[in-house]
PDB file of C-alpha atoms in Angstrom:
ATOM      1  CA  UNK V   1     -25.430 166.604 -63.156  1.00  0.00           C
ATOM      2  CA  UNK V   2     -25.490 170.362 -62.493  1.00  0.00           C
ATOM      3  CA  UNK V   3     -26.120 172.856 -65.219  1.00  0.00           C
ATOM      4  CA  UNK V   4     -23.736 174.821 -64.795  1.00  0.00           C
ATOM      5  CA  UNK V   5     -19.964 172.956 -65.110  1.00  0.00           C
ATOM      6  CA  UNK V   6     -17.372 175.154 -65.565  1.00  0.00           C
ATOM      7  CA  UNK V   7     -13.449 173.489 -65.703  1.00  0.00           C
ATOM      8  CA  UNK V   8     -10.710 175.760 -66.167  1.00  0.00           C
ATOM      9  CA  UNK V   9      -7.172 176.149 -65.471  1.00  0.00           C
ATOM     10  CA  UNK V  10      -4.143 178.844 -66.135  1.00  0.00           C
ATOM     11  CA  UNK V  11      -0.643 178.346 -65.445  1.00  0.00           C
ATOM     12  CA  UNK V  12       1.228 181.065 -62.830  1.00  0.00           C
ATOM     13  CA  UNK V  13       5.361 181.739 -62.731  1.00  0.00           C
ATOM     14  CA  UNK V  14       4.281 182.379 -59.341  1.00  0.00           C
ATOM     15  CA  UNK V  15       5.037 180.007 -56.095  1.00  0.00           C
ATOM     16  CA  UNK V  16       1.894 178.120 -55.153  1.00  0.00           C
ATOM     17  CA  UNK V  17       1.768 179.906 -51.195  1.00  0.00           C
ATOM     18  CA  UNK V  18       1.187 183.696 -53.385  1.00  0.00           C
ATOM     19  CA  UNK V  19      -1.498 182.407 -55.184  1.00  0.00           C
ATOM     20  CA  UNK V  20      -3.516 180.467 -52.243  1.00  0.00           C
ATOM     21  CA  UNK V  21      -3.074 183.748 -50.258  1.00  0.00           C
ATOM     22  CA  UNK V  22      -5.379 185.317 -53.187  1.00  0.00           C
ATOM     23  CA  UNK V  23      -8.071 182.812 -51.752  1.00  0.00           C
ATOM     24  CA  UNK V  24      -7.633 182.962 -48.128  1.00  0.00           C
ATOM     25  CA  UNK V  25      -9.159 186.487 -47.576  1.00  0.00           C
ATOM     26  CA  UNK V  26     -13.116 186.019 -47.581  1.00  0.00           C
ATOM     27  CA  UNK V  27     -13.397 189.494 -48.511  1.00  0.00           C
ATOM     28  CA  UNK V  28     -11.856 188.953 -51.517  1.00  0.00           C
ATOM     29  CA  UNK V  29     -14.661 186.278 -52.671  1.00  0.00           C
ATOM     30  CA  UNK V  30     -16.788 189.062 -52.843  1.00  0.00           C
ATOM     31  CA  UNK V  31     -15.087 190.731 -55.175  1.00  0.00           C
ATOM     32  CA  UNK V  32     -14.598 187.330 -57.581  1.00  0.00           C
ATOM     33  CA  UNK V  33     -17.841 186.333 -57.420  1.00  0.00           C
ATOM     34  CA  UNK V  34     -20.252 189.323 -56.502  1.00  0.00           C
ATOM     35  CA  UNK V  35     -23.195 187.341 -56.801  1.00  0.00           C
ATOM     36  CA  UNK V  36     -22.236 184.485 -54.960  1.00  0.00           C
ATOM     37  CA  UNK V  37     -22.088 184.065 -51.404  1.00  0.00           C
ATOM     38  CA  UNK V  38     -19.312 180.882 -50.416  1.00  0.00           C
ATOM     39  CA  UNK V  39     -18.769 178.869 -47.358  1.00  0.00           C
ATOM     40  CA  UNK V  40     -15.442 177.355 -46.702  1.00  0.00           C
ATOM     41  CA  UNK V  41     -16.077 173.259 -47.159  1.00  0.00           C
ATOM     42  CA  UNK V  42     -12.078 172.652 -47.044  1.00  0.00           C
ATOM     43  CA  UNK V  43      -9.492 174.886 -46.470  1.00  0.00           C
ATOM     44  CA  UNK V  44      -6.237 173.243 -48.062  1.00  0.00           C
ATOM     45  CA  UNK V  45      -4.200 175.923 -47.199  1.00  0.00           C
ATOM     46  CA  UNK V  46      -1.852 176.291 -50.275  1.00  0.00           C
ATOM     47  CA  UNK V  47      -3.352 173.694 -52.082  1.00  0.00           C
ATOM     48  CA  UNK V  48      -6.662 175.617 -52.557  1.00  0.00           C
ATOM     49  CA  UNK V  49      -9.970 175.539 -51.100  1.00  0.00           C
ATOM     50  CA  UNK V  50     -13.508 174.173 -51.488  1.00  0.00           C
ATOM     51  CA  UNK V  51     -16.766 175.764 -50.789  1.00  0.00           C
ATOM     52  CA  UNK V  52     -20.246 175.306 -51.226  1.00  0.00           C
ATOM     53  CA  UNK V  53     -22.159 178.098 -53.234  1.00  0.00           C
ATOM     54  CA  UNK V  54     -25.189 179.990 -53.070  1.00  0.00           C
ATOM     55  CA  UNK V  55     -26.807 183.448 -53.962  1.00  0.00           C
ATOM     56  CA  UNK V  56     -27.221 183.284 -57.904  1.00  0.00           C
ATOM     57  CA  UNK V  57     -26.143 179.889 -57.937  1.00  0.00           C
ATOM     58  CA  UNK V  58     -26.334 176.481 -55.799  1.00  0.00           C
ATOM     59  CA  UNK V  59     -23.755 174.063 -56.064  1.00  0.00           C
ATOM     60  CA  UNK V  60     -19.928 173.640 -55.133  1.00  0.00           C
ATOM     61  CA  UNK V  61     -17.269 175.682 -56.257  1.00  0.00           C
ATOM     62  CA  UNK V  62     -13.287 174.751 -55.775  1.00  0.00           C
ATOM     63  CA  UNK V  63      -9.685 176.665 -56.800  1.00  0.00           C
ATOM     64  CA  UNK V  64      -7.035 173.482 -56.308  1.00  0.00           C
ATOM     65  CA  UNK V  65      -3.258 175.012 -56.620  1.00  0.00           C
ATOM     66  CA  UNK V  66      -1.057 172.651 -58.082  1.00  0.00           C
ATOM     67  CA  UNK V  67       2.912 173.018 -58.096  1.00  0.00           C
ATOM     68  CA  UNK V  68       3.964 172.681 -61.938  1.00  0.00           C
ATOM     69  CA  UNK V  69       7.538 172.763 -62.657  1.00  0.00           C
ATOM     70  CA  UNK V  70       8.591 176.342 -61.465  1.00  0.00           C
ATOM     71  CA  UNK V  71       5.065 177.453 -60.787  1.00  0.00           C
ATOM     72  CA  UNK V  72       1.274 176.812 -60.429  1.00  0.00           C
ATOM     73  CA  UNK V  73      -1.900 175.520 -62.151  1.00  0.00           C
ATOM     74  CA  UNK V  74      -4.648 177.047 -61.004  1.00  0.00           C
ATOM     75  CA  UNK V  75      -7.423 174.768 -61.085  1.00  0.00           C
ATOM     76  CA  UNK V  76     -11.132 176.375 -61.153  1.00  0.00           C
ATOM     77  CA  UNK V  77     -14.014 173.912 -60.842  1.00  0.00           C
ATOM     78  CA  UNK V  78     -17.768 175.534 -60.634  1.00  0.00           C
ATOM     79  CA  UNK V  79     -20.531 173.012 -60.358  1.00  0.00           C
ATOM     80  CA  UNK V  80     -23.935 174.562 -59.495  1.00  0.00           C
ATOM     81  CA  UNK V  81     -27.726 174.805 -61.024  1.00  0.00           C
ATOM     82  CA  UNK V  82     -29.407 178.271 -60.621  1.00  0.00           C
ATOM     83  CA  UNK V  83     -31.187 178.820 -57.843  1.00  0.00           C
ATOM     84  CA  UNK V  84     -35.053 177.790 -57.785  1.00  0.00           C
ATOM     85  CA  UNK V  85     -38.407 179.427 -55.545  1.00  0.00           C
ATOM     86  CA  UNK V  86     -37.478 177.342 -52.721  1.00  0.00           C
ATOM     87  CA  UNK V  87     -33.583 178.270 -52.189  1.00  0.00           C
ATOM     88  CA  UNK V  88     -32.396 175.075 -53.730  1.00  0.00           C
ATOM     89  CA  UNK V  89     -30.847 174.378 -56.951  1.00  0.00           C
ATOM     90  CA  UNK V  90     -33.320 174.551 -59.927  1.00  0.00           C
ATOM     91  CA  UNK V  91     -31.717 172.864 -62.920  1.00  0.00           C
ATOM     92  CA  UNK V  92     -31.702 175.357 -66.242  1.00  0.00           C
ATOM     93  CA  UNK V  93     -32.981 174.603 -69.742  1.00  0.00           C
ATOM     94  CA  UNK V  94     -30.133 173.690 -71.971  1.00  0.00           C
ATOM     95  CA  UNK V  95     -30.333 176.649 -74.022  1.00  0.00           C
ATOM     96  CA  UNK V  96     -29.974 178.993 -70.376  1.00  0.00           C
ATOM     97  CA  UNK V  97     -27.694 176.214 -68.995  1.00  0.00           C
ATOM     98  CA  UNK V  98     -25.090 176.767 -71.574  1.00  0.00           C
ATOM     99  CA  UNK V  99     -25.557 180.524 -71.867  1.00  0.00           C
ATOM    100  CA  UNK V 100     -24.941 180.743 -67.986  1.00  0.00           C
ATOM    101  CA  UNK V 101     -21.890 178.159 -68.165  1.00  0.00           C
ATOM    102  CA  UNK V 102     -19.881 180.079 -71.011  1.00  0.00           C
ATOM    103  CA  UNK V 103     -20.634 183.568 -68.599  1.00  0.00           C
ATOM    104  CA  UNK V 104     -18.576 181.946 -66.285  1.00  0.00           C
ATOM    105  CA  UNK V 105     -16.054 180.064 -68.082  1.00  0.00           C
ATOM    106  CA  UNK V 106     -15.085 184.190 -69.471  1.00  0.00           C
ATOM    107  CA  UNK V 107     -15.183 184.999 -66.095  1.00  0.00           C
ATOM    108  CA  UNK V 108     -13.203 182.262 -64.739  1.00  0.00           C
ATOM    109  CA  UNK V 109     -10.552 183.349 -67.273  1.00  0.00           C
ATOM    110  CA  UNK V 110     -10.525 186.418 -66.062  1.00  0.00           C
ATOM    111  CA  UNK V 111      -9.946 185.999 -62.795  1.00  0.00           C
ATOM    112  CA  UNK V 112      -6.952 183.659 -63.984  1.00  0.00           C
ATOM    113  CA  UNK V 113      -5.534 186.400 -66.038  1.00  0.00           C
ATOM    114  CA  UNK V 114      -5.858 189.196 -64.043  1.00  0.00           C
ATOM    115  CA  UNK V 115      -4.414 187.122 -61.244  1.00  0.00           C
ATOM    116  CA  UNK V 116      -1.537 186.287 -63.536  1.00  0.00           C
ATOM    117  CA  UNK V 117      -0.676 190.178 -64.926  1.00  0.00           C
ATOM    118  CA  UNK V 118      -0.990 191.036 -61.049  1.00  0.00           C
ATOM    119  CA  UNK V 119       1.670 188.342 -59.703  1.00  0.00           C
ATOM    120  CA  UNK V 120       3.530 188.015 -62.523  1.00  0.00           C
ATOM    121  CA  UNK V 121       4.113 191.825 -63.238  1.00  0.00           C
ATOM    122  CA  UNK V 122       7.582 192.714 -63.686  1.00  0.00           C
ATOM    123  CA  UNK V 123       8.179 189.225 -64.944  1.00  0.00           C
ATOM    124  CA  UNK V 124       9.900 188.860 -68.394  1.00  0.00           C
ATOM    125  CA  UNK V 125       9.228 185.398 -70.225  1.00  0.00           C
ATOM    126  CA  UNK V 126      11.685 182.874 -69.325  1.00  0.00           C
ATOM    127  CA  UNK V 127      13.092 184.186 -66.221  1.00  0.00           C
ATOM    128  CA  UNK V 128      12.196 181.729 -63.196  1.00  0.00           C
ATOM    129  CA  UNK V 129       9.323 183.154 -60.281  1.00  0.00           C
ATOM    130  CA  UNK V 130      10.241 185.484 -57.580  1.00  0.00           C
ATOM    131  CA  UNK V 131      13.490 187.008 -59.611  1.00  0.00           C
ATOM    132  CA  UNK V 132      11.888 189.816 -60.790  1.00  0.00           C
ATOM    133  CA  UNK V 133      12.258 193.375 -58.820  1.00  0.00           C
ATOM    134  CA  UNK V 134       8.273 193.435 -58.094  1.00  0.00           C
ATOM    135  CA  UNK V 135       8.302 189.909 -56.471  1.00  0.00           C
ATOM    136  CA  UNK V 136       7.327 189.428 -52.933  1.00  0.00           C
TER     137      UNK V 136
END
């Protein structure tokens, strides 16, 4: 089992298509997850996408979009160990495991929340995605 396991998920009042386009620009990753370098595994189009990790970290890392009544769960899975001498993973102590793991389930969050202000801006509670005057 990795060290680091990081579940998360945030709900969007945003169509499922606007958030995977968030994903599908690899210079975007960068951005995300600075010290991480990702390679495309599976590209589900709107339904997310799966990649294997390195850099900092050694593992698999996957965003899976689901459609939710009038919107979308992001789902954010990170499993990885840090990486050892030899390029491969290099499983933490528990103590450093868990540190590492709740850095990344804040940052996770982040990303889900700063996705949400972003898409959802303009939005007022209630009304329905994409009938708001900022909407794409």
């Amino acid at each position: 089992m990795p060290s680091v396991d990081v579940v998360d998920e945030i709900f969007l009042a945003v169509p499922r298509e606007r958030v995977a386009a968030e994903f599908a620009v690899p210079a975007r990753w960068s951005q995300l997850w600075p010290d991480l370098r990702l390679e495309v595994v599976t590209d589900r189009g709107p339904r997310g996408v799966r990649w294997t990790v390195e850099g900092a970290l050694v593992g698999s890392m996957e965003v899976w979009l689901e459609e939710v009544l009038d919107g979308t769960v992001l789902h954010y899975f990170l499993r990885a160990d840090p990486v050892g001498p030899d390029g491969g993973p290099a499983p933490a102590p528990p103590r450093r495991a868990a540190a590492e793991s709740r850095r990344r389930q804040r940052a996770a969050k982040a990303i889900g929340f700063a996705l949400k202000d972003r898409l959802e801006a303009g939005r007022e509670a209630g009304e329905p995605p994409g009938s708001w005057p900022d909407a794409d």
